[in-house]
Each structure stands twice: as C-alpha cells, then as structure tokens.
Coordinates of C-alpha atoms in Angstrom, one line a residue:
X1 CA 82.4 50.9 194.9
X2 CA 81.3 53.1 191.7
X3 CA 78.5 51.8 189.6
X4 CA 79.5 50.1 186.7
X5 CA 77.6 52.8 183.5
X6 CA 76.1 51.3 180.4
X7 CA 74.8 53.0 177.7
X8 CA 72.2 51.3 175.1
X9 CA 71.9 53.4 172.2
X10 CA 68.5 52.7 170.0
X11 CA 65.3 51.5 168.9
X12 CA 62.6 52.4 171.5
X13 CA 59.1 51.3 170.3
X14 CA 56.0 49.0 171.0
X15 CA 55.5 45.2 170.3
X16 CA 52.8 44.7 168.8
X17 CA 51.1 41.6 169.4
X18 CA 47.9 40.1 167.4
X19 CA 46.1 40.8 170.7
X20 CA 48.3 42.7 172.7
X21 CA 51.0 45.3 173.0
X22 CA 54.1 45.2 175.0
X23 CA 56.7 48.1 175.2
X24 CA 60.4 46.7 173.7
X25 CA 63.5 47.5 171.3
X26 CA 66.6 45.7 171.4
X27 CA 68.1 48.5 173.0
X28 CA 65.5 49.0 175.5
X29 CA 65.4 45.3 176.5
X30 CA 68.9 45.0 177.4
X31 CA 69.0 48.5 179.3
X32 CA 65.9 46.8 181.6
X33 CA 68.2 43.3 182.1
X34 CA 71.2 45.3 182.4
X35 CA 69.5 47.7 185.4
X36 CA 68.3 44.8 187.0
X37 CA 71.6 43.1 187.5
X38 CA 73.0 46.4 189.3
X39 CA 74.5 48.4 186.2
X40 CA 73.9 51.8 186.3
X41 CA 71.7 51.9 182.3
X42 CA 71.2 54.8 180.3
X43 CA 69.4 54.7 177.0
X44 CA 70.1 57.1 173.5
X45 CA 67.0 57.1 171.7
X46 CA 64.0 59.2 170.6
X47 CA 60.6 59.1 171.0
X48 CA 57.3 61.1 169.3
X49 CA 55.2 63.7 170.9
X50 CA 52.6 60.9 171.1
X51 CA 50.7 59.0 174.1
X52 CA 53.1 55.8 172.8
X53 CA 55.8 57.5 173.4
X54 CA 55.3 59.2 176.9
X55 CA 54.4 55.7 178.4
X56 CA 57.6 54.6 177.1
X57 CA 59.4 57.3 178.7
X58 CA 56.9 56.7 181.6
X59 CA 58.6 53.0 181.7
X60 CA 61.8 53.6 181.4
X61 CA 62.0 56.4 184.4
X62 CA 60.3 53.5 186.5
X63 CA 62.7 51.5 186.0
X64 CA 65.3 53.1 187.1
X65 CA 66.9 53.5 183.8
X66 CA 67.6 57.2 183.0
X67 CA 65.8 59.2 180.2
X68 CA 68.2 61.8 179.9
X69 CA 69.2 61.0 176.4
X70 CA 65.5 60.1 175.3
X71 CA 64.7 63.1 173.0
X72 CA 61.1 63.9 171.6
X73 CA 59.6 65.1 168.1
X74 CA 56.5 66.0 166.6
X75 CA 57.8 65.4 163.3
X76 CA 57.9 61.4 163.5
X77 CA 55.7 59.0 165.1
X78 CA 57.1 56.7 168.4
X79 CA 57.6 53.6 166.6
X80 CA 55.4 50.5 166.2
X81 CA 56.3 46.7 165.6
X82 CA 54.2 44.2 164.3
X83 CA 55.0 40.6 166.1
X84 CA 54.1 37.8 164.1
X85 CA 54.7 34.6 165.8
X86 CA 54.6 31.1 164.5
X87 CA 53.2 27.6 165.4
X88 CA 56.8 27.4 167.5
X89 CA 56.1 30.9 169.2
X90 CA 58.9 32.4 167.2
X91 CA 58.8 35.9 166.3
X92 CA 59.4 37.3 162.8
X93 CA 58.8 41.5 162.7
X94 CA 57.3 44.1 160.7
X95 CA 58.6 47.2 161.5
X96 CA 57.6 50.6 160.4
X97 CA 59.4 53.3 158.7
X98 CA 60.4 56.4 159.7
X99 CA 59.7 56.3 163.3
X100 CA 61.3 58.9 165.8
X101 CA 64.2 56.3 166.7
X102 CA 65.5 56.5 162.8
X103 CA 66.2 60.4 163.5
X104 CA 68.2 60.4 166.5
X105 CA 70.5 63.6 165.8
X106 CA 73.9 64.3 167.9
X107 CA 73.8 66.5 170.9
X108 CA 76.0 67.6 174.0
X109 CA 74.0 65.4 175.9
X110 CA 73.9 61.6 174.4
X111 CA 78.0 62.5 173.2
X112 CA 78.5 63.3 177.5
X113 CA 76.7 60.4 178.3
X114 CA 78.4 58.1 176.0
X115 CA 82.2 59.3 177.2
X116 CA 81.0 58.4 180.8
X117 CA 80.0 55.0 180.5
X118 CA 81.8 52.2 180.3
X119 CA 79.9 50.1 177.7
X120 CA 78.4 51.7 175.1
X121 CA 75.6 49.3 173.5
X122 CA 74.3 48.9 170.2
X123 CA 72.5 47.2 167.1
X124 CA 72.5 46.9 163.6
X125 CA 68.8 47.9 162.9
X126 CA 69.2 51.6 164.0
X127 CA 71.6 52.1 160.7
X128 CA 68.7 51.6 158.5
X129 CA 67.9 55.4 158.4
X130 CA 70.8 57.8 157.5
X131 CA 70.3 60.2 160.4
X132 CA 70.4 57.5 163.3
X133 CA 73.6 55.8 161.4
X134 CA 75.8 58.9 160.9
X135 CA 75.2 59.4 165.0
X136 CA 76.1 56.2 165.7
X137 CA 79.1 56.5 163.8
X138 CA 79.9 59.6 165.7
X139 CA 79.3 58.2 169.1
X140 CA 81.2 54.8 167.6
X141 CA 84.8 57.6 168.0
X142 CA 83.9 58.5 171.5
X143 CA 82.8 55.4 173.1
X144 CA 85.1 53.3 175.8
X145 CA 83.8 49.7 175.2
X146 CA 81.6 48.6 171.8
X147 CA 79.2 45.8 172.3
X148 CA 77.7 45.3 169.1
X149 CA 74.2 43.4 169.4
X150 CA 73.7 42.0 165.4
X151 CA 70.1 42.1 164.5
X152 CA 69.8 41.2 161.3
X153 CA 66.0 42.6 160.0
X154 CA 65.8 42.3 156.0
X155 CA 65.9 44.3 154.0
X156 CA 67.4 46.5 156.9
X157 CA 71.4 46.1 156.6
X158 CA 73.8 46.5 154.1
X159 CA 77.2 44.5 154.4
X160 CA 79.6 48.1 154.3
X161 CA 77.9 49.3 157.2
X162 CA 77.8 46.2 158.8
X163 CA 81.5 45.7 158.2
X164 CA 81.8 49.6 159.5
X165 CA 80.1 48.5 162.9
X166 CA 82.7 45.2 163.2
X167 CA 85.6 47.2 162.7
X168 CA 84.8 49.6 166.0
X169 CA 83.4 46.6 168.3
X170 CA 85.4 45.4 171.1
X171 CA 82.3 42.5 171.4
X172 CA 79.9 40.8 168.9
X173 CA 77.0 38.6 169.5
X174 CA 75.6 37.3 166.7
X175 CA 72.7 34.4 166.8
X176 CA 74.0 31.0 164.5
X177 CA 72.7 32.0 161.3
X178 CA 73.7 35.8 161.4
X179 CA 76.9 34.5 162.3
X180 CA 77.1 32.2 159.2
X181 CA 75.5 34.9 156.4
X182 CA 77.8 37.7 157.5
X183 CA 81.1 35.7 157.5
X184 CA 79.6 34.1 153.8
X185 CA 79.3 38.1 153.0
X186 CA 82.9 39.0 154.1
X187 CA 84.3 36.2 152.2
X188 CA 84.8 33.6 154.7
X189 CA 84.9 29.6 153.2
X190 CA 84.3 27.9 156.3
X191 CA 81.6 25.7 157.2
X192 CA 82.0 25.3 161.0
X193 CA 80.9 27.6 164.0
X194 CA 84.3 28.2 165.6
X195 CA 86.0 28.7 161.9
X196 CA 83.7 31.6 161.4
X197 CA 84.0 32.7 164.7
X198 CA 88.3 32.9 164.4
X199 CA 87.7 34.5 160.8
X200 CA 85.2 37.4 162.3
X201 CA 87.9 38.1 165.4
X202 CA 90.8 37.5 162.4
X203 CA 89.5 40.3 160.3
X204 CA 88.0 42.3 162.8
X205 CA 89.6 42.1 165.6
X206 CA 86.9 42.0 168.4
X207 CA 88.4 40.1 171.9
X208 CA 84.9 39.0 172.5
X209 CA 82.6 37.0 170.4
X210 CA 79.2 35.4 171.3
X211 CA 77.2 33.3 169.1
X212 CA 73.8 32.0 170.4
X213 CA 72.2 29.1 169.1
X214 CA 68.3 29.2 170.4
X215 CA 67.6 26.2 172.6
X216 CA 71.5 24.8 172.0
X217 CA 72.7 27.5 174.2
X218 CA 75.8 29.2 173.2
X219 CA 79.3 29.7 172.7
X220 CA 81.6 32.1 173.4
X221 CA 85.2 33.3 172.6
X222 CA 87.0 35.3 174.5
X223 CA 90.3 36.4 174.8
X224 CA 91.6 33.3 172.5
X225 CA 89.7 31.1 175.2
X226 CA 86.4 29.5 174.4
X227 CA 83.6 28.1 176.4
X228 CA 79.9 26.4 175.8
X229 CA 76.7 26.1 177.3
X230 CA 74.3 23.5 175.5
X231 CA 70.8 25.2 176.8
X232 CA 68.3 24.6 179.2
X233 CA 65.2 23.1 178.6
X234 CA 61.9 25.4 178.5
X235 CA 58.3 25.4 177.3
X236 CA 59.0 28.8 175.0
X237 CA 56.0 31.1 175.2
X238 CA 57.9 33.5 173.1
X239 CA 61.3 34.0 171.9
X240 CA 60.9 37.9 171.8
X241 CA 63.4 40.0 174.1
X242 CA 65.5 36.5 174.7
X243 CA 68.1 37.0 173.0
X244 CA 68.3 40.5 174.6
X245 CA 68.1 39.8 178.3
X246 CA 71.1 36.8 177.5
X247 CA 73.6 39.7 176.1
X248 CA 72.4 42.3 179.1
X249 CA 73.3 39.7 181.2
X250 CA 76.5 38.5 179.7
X251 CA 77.7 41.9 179.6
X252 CA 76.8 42.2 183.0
X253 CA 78.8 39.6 184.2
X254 CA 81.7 39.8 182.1
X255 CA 81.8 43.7 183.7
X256 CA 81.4 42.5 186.9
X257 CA 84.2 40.4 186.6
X258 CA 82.7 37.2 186.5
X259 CA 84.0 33.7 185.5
X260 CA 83.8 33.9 181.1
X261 CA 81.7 30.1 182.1
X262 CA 80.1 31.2 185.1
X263 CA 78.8 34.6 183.3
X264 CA 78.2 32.3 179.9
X265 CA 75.7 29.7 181.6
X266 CA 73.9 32.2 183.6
X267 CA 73.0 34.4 180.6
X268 CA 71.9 30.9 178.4
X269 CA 69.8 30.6 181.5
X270 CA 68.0 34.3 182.2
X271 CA 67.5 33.8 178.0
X272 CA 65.8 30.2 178.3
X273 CA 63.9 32.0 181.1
X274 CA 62.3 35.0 179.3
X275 CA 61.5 33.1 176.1
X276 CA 59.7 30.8 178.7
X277 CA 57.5 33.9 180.0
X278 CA 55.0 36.6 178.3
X279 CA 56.6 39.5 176.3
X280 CA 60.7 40.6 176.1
X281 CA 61.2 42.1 179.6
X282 CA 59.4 39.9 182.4
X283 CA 60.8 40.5 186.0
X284 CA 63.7 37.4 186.7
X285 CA 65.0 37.4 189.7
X286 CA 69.2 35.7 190.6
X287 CA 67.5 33.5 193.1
X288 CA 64.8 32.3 190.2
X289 CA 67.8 31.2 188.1
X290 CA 70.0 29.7 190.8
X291 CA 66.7 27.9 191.0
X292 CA 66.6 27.3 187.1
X293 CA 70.7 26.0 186.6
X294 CA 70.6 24.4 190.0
X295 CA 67.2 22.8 191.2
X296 CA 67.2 21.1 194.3

C-alpha cells in the first residue's frame, strides 16, 4: 500500500531553555510525530547558513523526514526561541524577528511537493512576516487537504489573516482559549465550547474541528459527529511540543482511517505523554501508550 504524504510547512528553530536548548517549531514537531506513526513527512521551511541551522537540517534527515524543501540563506539568522516556563512547567515564548523561517519564498520545489501530499500542514505564526504569508497563501491554492494548527503568539496574528487561513482549511485545532478569542473576534455571542465550535464550522466551513483543553483532554467534531476524551493524568515536565505531537497524531489516525474516538483518545494520550517527558519531540513508542490508555 502507498505511503500516506504529509507536508508541514513552517517555523524551524531552537528552544531555548534557561539551561538548555532543544531543536523544535510547531511545524517541525508534528512532521517528527507524524514520521513516527508511518506517514511519509516532508517539511517547507528555511534555515540560515549557520551551525544552528545545519544541525537542524542534520536532525531532520535523521529522522527520516525529508529536507528537500528546507532552503538556506545567509541573509537571516536560523531562528531562536526563548522558553520561559512557569511554577506549573508551562511555556510562554519569546521569539525573535526576522529569522530565515519568516522569508520562505515560492519555488518549483515546495509548490511540487505540496501537490503530492495528501495533507498539507500549517500554523498561524508563520504569517507574521509578509514573505512567509504570501507563500502560504500560494501553496493554500494548490494544496489537497488543509490542517490548520492555530498558534496564537501575541502580538503575532491579525484576525483578517486569520480569517484568510479558516476560510481554506478542511481542519482546525485550536486549544480552549484560542478557540474562544477567535470566535469573540468573528462575532460569535456564545459562551459554550460546542456553540463556538458549530459557529467556526458555520462560517467557515471546516468538516473537522479539534479543540484541546490541556489536562481535560479534548473534543472533537467531525463530520456533524462529536466525540470527547477527558485526559489522562500525568506529572507534566513541560507542556512544550504537546500540543503538537496530539494533532500529528490525530491526523495520523484520522488518515489512516481510524475510528474519529479511537484516533481522538490516542492522540489526548501521546499529548499527556510528551508534556510528561523532557523537550517537544521525546521518542513514544504505540506499545508505551497501549501501556498508558490501558495498563494492566
């Protein structure tokens, strides 16, 4: 059977910890999940001409995941993020501007690799920069299957482009306060999850939304059908590349053909299980969370 092809198209850059460093990016965190569940993961991005960024690219080839569509420039730096957590091990981010991923230009390449796969993957945070957006924008016209990964980093989003990005996804995931703000900003009066939910796929038009809701798990909505996961209990270490790994492998599994519930509680439970480990992209085995949702 042919490989399912995924496509994350994004921020590639390091985390920087208060003592350490750890190589992430939205984009790059769900291309490493998405890999390691058997889906074939490219990644769109660019890089500088900088030791920083030729470990990333080191990374990424070891991984498995290809590099074709990783370009490189001397003009930008590879970019950096500060990590700040707090007393609950939450992250909050500082991230620097420009860095090579906020230049991304279109070429043959990254519009040939989008047209091949069958989910194209992406985030909010790459529109902060003009170039990066108006490729996205262009790849947005090409690509099969929109997953749209809301990452809401002030001051970086403005509600036309975010509205933009809704109107071309096929699926949203949005964590329970993005969820709430961005319905608020399109002029939604509801109070409750699932009424915000029905008015983003009302005006929108997605078939697939996800909202997460940290340790409560998450719901989803899917083809006017809904089902819920209510978490798994972990000691957190830190919450950074969670919510990453939990769409990758959501995704996944929805490609795959999986059960909407079945592919729902095994994503809330590879989620619980990185924010329970050191750093976005620890390695997670299926047996470790068969292990996890169904200890004997």
């Amino acid at each position: 059977m042919e490989k399912i092809k995924a496509v994350c198209f994004g921020e590639v850059l390091w985390d920087v910890f208060p003592n350490h460093k750890k190589i992430g990016g939205a984009p790059l965190n769900v291309a490493f999940r998405m890999n390691s569940l058997g889906i074939e993961t490219s990644v769109i991005s660019q890089i500088g001409a900088d030791k920083n960024g030729e470990e990333i690219r080191d990374y990424l080839k070891n991984s498995g995941i290809s590099v074709d569509a990783v370009s490189s420039t001397s003009n930008y730096p590879t970019g950096e993020v500060q990590v700040i957590l707090n007393e609950k091990r939450s992250a909050s981010y500082e991230i620097k501007h420009p860095a090579a991923w906020d230049k991304i230009e279109v070429s043959n390449i990254i519009e040939d690799i989008t047209k091949k796969s069958d989910v194209f993957i992406f985030g909010s945070l790459v529109c902060r920069d003009e170039i990066s957006r108006n490729t996205l924008f262009e790849l947005l016209r090409t690509a099969t299957y929109k997953v749209f990964d809301i990452n809401l980093r002030p001051p970086h989003y403005k509600k036309e482009v975010l509205e933009h990005l809704l109107r071309f996804s096929n699926f949203v995931k949005f964590n329970d306060d993005e969820l709430f703000e961005i319905s608020e900003m399109m002029g939604s009066k509801f109070n409750s999850l699932e009424q915000n939910i029905k008015f983003i796929a009302k005006t929108f038009l997605p078939n697939t939304i996800c909202v997460t809701k940290g340790n409560h798990g998450a719901v989803l909505f899917h083809k006017e059908k809904w089902y819920y996961n209510s978490g798994y209990k972990i000691k957190v270490k830190d919450t950074v590349g969670a919510g990453d790994s939990f769409l990758a492998s959501l995704t996944a599994k929805l490609l795959q053909k999986e059960n909407p519930q079945t592919a729902l509680d095994f994503a809330c439970a590879m989620g619980a299980l990185v924010a329970g480990s050191n750093g976005a992209n620890p390695e997670i085995t299926t047996r470790q969370i068969q292990n996890f949702m169904f200890p004997k």
